[in-house]
mmCIF file of C-alpha atoms and ligand atoms in Angstrom:
data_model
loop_
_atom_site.group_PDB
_atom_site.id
_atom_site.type_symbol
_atom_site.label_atom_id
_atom_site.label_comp_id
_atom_site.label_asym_id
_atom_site.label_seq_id
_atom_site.Cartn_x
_atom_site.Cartn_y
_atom_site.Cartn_z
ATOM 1 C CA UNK A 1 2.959 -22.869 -2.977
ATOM 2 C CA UNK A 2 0.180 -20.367 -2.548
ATOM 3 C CA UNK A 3 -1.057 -19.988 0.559
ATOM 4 C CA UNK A 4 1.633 -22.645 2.238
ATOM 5 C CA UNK A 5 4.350 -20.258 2.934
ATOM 6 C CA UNK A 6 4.847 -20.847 6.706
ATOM 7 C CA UNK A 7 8.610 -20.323 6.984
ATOM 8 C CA UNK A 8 9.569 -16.375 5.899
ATOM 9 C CA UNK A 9 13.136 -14.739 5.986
ATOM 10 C CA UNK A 10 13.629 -11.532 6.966
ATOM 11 C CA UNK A 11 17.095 -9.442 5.923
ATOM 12 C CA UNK A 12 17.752 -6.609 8.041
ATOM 13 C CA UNK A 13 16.305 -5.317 11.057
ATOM 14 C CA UNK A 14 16.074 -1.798 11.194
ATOM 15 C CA UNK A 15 12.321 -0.391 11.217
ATOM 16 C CA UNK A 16 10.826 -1.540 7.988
ATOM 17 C CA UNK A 17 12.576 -4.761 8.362
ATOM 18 C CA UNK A 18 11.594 -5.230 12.125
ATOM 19 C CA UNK A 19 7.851 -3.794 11.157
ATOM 20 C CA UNK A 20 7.825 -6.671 8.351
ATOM 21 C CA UNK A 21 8.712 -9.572 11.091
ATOM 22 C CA UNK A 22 6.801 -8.168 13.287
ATOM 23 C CA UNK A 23 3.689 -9.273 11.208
ATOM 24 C CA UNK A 24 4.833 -12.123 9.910
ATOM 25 C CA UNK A 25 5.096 -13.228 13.816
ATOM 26 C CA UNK A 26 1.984 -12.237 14.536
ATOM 27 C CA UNK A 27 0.496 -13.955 11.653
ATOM 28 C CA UNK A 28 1.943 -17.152 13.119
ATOM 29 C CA UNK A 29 4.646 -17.620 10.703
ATOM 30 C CA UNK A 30 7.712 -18.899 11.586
ATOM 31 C CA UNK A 31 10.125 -16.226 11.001
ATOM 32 C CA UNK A 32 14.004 -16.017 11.009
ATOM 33 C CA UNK A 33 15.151 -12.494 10.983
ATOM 34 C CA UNK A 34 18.616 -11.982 9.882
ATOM 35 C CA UNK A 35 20.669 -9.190 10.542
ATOM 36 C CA UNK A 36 24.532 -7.665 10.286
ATOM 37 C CA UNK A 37 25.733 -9.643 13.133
ATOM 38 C CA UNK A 38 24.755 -10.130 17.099
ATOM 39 C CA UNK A 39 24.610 -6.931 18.115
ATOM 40 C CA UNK A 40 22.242 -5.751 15.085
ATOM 41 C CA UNK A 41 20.451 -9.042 15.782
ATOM 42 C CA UNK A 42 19.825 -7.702 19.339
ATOM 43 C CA UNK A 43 18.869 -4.532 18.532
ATOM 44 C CA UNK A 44 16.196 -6.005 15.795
ATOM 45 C CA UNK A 45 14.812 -8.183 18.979
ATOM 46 C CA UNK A 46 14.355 -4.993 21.057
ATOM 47 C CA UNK A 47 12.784 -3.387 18.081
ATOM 48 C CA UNK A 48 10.566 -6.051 17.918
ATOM 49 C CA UNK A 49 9.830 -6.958 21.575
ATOM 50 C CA UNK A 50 8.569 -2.641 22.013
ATOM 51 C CA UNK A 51 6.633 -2.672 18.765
ATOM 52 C CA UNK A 52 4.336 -5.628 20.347
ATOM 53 C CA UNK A 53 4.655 -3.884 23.726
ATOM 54 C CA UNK A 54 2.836 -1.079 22.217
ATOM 55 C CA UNK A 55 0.479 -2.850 20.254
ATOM 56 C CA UNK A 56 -0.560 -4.234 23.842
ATOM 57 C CA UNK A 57 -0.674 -1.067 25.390
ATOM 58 C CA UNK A 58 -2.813 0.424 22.574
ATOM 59 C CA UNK A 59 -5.365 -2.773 23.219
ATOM 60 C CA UNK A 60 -4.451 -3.809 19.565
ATOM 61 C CA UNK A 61 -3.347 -7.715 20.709
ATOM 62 C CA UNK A 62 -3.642 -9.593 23.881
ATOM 63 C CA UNK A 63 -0.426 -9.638 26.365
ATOM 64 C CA UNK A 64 -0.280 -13.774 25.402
ATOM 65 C CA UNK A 65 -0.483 -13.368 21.271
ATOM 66 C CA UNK A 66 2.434 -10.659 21.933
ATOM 67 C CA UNK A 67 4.715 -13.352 23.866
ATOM 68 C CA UNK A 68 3.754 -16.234 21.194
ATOM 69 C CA UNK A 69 4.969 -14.100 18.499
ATOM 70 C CA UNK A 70 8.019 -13.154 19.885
ATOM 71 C CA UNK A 71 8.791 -16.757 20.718
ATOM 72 C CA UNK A 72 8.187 -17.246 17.027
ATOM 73 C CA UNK A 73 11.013 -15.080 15.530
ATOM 74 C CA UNK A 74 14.782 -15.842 15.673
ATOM 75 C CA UNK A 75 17.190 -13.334 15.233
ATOM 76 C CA UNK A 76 20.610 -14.360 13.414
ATOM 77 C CA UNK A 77 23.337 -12.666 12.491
ATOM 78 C CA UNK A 78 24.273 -15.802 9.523
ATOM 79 C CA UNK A 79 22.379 -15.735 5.950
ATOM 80 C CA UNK A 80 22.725 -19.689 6.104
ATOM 81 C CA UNK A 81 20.121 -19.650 8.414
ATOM 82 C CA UNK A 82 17.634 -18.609 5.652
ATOM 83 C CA UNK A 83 18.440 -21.631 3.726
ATOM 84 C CA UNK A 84 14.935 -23.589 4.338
ATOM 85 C CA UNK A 85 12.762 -20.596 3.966
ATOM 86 C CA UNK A 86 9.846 -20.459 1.418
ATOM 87 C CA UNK A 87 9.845 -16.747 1.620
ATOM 88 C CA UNK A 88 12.409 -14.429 2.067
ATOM 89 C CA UNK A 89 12.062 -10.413 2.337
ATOM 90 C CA UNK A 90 14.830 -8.242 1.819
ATOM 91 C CA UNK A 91 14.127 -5.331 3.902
ATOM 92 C CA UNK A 92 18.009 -3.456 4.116
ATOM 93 C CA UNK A 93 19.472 -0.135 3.683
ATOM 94 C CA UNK A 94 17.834 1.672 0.532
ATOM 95 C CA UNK A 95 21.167 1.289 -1.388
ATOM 96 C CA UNK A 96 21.391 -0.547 -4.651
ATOM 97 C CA UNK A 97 25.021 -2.585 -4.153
ATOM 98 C CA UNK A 98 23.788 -3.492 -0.678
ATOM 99 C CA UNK A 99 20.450 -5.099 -1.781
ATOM 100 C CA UNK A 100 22.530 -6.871 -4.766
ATOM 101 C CA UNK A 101 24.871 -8.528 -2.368
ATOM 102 C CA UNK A 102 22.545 -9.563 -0.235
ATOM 103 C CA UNK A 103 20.459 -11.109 -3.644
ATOM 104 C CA UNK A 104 23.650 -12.864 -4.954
ATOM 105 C CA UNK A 105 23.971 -14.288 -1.701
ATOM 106 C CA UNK A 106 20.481 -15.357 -0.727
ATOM 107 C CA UNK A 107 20.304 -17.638 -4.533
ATOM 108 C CA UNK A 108 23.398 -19.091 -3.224
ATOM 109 C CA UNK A 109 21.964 -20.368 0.068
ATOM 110 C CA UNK A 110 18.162 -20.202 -0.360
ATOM 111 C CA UNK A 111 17.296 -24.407 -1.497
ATOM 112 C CA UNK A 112 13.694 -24.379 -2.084
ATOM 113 C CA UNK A 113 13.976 -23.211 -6.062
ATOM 114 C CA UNK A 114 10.959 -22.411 -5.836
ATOM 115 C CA UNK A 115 11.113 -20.359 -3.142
ATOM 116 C CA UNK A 116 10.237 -16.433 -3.685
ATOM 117 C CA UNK A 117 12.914 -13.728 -3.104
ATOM 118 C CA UNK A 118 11.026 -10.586 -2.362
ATOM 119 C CA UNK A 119 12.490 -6.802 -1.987
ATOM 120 C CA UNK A 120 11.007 -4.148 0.133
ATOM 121 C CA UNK A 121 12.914 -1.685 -2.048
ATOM 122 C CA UNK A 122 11.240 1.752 -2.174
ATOM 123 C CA UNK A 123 12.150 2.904 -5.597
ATOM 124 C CA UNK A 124 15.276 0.714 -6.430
ATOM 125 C CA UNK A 125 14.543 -1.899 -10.341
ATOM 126 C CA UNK A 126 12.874 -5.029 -8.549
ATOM 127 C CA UNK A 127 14.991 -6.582 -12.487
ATOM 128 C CA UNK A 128 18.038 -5.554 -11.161
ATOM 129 C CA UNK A 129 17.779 -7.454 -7.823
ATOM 130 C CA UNK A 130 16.100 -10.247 -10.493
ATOM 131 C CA UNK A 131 19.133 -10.375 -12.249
ATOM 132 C CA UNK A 132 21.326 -11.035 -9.904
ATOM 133 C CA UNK A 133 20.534 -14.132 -8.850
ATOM 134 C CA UNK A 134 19.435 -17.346 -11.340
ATOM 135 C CA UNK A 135 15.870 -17.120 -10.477
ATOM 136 C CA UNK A 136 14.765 -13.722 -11.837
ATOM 137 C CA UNK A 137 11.687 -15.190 -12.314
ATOM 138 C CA UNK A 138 11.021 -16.128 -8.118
ATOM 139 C CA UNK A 139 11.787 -12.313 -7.804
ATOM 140 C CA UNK A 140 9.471 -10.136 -7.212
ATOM 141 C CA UNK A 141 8.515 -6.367 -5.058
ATOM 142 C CA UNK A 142 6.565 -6.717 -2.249
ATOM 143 C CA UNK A 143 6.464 -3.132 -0.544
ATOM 144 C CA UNK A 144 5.408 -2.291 2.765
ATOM 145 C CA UNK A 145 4.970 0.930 5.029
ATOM 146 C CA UNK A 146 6.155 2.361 7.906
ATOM 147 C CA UNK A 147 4.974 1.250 10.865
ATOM 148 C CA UNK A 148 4.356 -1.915 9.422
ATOM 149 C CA UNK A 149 1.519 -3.409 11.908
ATOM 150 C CA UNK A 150 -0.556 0.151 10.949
ATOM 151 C CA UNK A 151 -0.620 0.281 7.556
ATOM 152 C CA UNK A 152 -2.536 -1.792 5.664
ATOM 153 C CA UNK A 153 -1.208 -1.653 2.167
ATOM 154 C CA UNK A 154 1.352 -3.691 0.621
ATOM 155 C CA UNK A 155 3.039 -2.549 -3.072
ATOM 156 C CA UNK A 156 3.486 -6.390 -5.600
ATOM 157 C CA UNK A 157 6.132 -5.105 -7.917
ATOM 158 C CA UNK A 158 6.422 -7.281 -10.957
ATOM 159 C CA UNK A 159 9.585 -6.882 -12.885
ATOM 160 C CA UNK A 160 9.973 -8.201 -16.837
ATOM 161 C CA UNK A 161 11.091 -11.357 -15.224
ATOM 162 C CA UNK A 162 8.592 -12.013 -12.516
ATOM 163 C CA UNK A 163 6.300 -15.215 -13.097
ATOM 164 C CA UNK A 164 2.337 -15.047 -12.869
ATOM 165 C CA UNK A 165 2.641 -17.788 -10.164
ATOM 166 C CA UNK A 166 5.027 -15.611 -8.256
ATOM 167 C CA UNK A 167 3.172 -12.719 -8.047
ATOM 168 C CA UNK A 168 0.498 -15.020 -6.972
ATOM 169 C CA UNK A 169 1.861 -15.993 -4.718
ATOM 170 C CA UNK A 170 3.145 -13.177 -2.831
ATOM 171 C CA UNK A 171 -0.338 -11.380 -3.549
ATOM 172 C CA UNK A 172 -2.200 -14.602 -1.268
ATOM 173 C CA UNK A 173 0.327 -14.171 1.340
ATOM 174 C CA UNK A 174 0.462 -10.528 1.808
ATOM 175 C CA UNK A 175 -3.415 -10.276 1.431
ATOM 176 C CA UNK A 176 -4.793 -13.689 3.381
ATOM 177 C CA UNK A 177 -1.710 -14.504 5.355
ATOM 178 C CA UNK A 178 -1.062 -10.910 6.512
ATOM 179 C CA UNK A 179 -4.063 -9.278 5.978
ATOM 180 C CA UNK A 180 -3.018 -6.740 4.206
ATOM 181 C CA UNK A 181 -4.503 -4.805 1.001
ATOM 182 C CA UNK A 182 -2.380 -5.118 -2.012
ATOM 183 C CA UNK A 183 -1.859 -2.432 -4.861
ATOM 184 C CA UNK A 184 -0.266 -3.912 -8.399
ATOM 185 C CA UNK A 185 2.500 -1.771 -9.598
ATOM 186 C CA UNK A 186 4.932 -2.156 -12.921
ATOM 187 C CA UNK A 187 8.964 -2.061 -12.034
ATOM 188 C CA UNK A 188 9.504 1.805 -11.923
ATOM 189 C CA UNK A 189 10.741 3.507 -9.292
ATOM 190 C CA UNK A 190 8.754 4.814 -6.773
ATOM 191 C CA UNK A 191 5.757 2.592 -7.956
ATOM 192 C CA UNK A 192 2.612 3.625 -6.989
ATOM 193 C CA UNK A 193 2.817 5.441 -3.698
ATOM 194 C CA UNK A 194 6.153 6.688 -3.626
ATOM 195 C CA UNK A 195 5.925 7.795 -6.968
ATOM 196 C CA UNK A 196 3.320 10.554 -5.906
ATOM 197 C CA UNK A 197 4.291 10.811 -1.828
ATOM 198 C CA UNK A 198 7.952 11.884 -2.583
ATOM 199 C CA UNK A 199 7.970 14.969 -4.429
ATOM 200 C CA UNK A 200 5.235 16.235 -1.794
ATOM 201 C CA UNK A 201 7.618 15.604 0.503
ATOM 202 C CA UNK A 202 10.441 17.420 -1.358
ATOM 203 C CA UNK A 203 8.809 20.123 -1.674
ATOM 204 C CA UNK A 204 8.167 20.574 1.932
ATOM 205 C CA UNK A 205 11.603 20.677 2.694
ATOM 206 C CA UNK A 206 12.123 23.088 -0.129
ATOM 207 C CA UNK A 207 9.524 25.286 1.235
ATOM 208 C CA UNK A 208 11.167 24.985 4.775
ATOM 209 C CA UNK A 209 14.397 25.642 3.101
ATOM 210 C CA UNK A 210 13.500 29.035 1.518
ATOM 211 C CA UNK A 211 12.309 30.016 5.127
ATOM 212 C CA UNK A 212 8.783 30.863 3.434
ATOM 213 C CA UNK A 213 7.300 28.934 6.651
ATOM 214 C CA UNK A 214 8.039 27.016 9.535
ATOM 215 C CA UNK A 215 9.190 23.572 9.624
ATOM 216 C CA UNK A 216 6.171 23.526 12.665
ATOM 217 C CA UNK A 217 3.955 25.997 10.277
ATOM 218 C CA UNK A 218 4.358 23.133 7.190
ATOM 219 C CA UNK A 219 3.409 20.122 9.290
ATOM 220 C CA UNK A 220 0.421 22.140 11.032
ATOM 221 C CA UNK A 221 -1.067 23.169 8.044
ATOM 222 C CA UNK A 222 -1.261 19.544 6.363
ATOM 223 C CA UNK A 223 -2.797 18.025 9.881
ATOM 224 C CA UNK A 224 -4.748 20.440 10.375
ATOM 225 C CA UNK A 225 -5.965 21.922 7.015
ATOM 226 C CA UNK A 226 -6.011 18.476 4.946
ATOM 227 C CA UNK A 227 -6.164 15.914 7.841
ATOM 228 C CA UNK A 228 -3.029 14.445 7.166
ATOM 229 C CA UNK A 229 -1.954 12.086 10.073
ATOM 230 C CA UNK A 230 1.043 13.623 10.059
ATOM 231 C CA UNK A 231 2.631 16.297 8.327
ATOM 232 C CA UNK A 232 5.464 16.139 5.636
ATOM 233 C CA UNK A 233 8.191 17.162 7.760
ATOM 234 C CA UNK A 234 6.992 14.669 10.602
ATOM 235 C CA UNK A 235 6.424 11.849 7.509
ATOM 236 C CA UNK A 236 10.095 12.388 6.305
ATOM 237 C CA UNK A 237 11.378 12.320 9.724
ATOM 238 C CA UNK A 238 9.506 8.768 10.345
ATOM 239 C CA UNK A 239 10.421 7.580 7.066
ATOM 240 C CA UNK A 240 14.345 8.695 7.811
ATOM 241 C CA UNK A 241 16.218 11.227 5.481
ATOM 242 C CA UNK A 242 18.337 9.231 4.512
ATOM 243 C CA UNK A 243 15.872 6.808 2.789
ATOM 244 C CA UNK A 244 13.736 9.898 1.728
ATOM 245 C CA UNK A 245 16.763 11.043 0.318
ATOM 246 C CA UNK A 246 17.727 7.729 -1.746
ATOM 247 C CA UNK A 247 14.133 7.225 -3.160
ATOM 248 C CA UNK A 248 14.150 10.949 -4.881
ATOM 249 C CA UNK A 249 17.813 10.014 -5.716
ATOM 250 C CA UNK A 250 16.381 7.102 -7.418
ATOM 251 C CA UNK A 251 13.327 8.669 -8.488
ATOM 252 C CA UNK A 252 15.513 11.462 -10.151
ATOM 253 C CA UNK A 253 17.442 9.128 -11.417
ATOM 254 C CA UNK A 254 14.947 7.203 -13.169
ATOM 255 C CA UNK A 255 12.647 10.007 -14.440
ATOM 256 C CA UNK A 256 15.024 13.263 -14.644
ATOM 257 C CA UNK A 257 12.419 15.337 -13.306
ATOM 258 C CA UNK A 258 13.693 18.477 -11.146
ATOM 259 C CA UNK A 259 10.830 18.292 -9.153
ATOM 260 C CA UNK A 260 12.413 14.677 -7.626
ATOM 261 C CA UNK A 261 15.944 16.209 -6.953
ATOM 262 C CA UNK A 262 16.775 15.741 -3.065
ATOM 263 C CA UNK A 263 17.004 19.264 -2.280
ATOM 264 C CA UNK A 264 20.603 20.671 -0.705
ATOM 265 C CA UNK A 265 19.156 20.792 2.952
ATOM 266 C CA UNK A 266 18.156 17.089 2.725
ATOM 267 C CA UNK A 267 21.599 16.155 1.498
ATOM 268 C CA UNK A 268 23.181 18.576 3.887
ATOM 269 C CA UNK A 269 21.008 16.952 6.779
ATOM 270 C CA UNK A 270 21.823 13.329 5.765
ATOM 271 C CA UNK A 271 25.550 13.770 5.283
ATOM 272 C CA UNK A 272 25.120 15.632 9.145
ATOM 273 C CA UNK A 273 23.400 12.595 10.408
ATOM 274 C CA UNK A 274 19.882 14.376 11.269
ATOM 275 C CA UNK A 275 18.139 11.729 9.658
ATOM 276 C CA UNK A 276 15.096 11.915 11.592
ATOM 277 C CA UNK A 277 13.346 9.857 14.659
ATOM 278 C CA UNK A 278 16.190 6.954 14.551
ATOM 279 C CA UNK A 279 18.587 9.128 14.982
ATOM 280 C CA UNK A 280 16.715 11.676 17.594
ATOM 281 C CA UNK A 281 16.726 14.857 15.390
ATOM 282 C CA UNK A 282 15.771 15.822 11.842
ATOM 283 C CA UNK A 283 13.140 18.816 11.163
ATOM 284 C CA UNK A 284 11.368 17.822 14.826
ATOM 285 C CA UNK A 285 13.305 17.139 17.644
ATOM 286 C CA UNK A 286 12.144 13.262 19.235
ATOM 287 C CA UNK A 287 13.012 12.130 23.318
ATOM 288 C CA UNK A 288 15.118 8.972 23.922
ATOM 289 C CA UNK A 289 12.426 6.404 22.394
HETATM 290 N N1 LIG B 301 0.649 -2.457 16.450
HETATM 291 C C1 LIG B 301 -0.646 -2.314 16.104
HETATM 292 N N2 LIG B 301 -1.294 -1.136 16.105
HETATM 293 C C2 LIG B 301 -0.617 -0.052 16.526
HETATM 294 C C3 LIG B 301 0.736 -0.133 16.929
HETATM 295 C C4 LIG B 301 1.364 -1.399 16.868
HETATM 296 N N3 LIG B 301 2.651 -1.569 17.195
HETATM 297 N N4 LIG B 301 1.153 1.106 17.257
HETATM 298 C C5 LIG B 301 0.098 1.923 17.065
HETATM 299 N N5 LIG B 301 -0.966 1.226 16.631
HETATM 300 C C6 LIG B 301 -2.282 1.741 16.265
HETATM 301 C C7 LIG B 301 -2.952 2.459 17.417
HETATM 302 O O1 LIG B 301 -3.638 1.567 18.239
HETATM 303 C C8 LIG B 301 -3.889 3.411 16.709
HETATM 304 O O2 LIG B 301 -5.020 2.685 16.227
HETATM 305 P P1 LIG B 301 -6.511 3.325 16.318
HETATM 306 O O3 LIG B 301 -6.464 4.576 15.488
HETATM 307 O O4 LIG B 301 -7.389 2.252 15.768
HETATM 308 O O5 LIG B 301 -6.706 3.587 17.771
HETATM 309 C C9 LIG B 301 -3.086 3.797 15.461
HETATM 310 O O6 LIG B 301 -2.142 2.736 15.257
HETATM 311 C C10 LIG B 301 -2.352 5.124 15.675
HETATM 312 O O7 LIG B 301 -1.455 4.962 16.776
HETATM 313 P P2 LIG B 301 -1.191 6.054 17.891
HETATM 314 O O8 LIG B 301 -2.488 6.683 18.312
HETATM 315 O O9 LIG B 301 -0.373 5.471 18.946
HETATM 316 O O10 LIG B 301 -0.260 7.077 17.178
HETATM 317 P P3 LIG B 301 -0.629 8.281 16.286
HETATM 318 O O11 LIG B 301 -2.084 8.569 16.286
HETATM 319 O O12 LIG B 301 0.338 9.321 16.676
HETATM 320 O O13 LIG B 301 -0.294 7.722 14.816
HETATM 321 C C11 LIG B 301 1.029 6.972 13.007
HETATM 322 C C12 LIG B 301 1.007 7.397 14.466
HETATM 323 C C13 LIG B 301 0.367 5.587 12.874
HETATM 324 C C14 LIG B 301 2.482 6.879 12.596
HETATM 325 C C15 LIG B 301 0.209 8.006 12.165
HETATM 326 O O14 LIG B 301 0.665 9.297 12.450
HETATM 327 C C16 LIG B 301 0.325 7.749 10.680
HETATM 328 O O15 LIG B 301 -0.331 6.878 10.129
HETATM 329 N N6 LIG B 301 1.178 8.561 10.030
HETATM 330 C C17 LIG B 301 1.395 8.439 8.586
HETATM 331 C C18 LIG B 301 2.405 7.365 8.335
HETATM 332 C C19 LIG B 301 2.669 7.192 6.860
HETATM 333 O O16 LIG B 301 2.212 7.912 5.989
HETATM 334 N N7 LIG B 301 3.499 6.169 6.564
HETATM 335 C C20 LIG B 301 3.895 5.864 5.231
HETATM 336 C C21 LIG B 301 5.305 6.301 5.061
HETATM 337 S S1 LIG B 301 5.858 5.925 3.429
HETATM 338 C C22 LIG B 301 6.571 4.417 3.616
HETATM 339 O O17 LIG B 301 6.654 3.832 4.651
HETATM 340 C C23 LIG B 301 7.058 3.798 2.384
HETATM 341 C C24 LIG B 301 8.412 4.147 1.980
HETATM 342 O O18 LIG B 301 8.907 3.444 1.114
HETATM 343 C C25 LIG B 301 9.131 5.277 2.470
#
């Protein structure tokens, strides 16, 4: 099936999810994009529909490519409608009994056996997703970042089950379908970039924590001394607590290594719903967007 995937799934809408159909629709795929019911499924559009605005704005694609790929997506708020897909990418809430149910039911409905589940976990076991469904083997971790129609990179996470012509797969579609650059990484959480972005992270919030230096102070001196596009504080804001919280939950998890341990202010800030730009205040403070 290499190189033939034209029909992709998309579960959930939020921003990686959105980000992920984003490309696919731009990449001329016919994509289905399903999310927790109309409302959701409107919200993912909107997502969608201002992503492409700004690519337009920022010269990136031409006012006519941004229509045509909007006219490609459909949003749904049913998992049946993923049941002729060739590709389907779970993109949900980083939370492990959410990603299972929505694997149990996808090998329900999905026909094509040989059709390839993929999970845009962050740090969750791509095996455990495997194993809940009777094709462990189609399963497989295909990881991208945030904003999706940036970044380049995409993460192939092979679990003990995954099959050589999966990961194949997957790697021609994310690299000459999408265009993207792919990194190999082994089932553990975090993989590659996570692995070694999180506890930077963690420790910025422990340094703004201890009051040793401005939330403003931490971000300027990574942009400014290291070139960082953005600074930790900014990143984890972007990324969302709550998900920064739930990979170094995982991570920690995993690994038992202090130095992964969501620190008491991120809890303290998740549980208080400062989760970051989504939700319009985290360490930075964002406008109506
Ligand atoms: N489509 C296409 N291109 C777009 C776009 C869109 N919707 N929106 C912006 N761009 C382009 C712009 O045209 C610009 O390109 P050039 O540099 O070639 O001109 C570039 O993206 C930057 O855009 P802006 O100038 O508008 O914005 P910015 O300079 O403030 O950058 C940013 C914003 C891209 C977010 C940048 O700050 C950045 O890269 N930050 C780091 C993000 C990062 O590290 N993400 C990884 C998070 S980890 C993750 O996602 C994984 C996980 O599991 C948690």
């Amino acid at each position: 099936m290499n190189g033939n995937i034209r029909r992709v799934g998309v579960v959930g809408g939020g921003q990686m999810g959105a980000g992920i159909a984003e490309v696919c629709a731009r990449a001329g795929l016919d994509t289905v994009v399903c999310e927790a019911g109309a409302t959701a499924a409107r919200a993912a559009r909107e997502r969608v529909a201002a992503s492409l605005d700004r690519a337009v704005e920022r010269g990136k694609l031409e006012a006519e490519a941004a229509r045509d790929a909007l006219a490609r997506l459909i949003f749904t708020g049913s998992l049946e409608d993923l049941s002729d897909r060739q590709l389907v990418i779970e993109a949900v809430i980083e939370n492990a009994d959410a990603k299972t149910e929505v694997f149990t039911a996808l090998d329900k409905i999905v026909e094509d056996p040989a059709a390839v589940l993929a999970t845009n976990t962050s740090a969750l076991p791509v095996m455990r997703l495997g194993m809940a469904t009777s094709r462990a083997d189609r399963v497989v971790g295909l990881h991208f970042f945030n904003p999706v129609p940036v970044l380049p990179l995409v993460e192939v996470v092979t679990s003990l089950h995954t099959a050589p012509d999966t990961i194949a797969t997957v790697e021609g579609f994310a690299a000459r379908t999408l265009g993207k650059t792919v990194v190999h990484s082994r089932d553990r959480a975090g993989f590659v970039v996570n692995a070694l972005l999180v506890p930077y992270l963690l420790a910025a919030v422990r340094m703004a924590e201890s009051g040793f230096a401005t939330a403003a102070d931490i971000d300027a001196g990574m942009e400014l001394g290291c070139a960082h596009p953005m600074g930790p504080l900014k990143l984890a804001d972007l990324i969302g607590l709550d998900t920064v919280a739930s990979i170094a939950a995982s991570l920690y998890d995993e690994f038992k290594e202090p130095l992964y341990a969501p620190p008491p202010l991120l809890q303290r800030m998740v549980e208080a719903r400062l989760l970051g730009r989504k939700t319009g205040r985290g360490f930075h403070v964002y406008g109506q967007e």
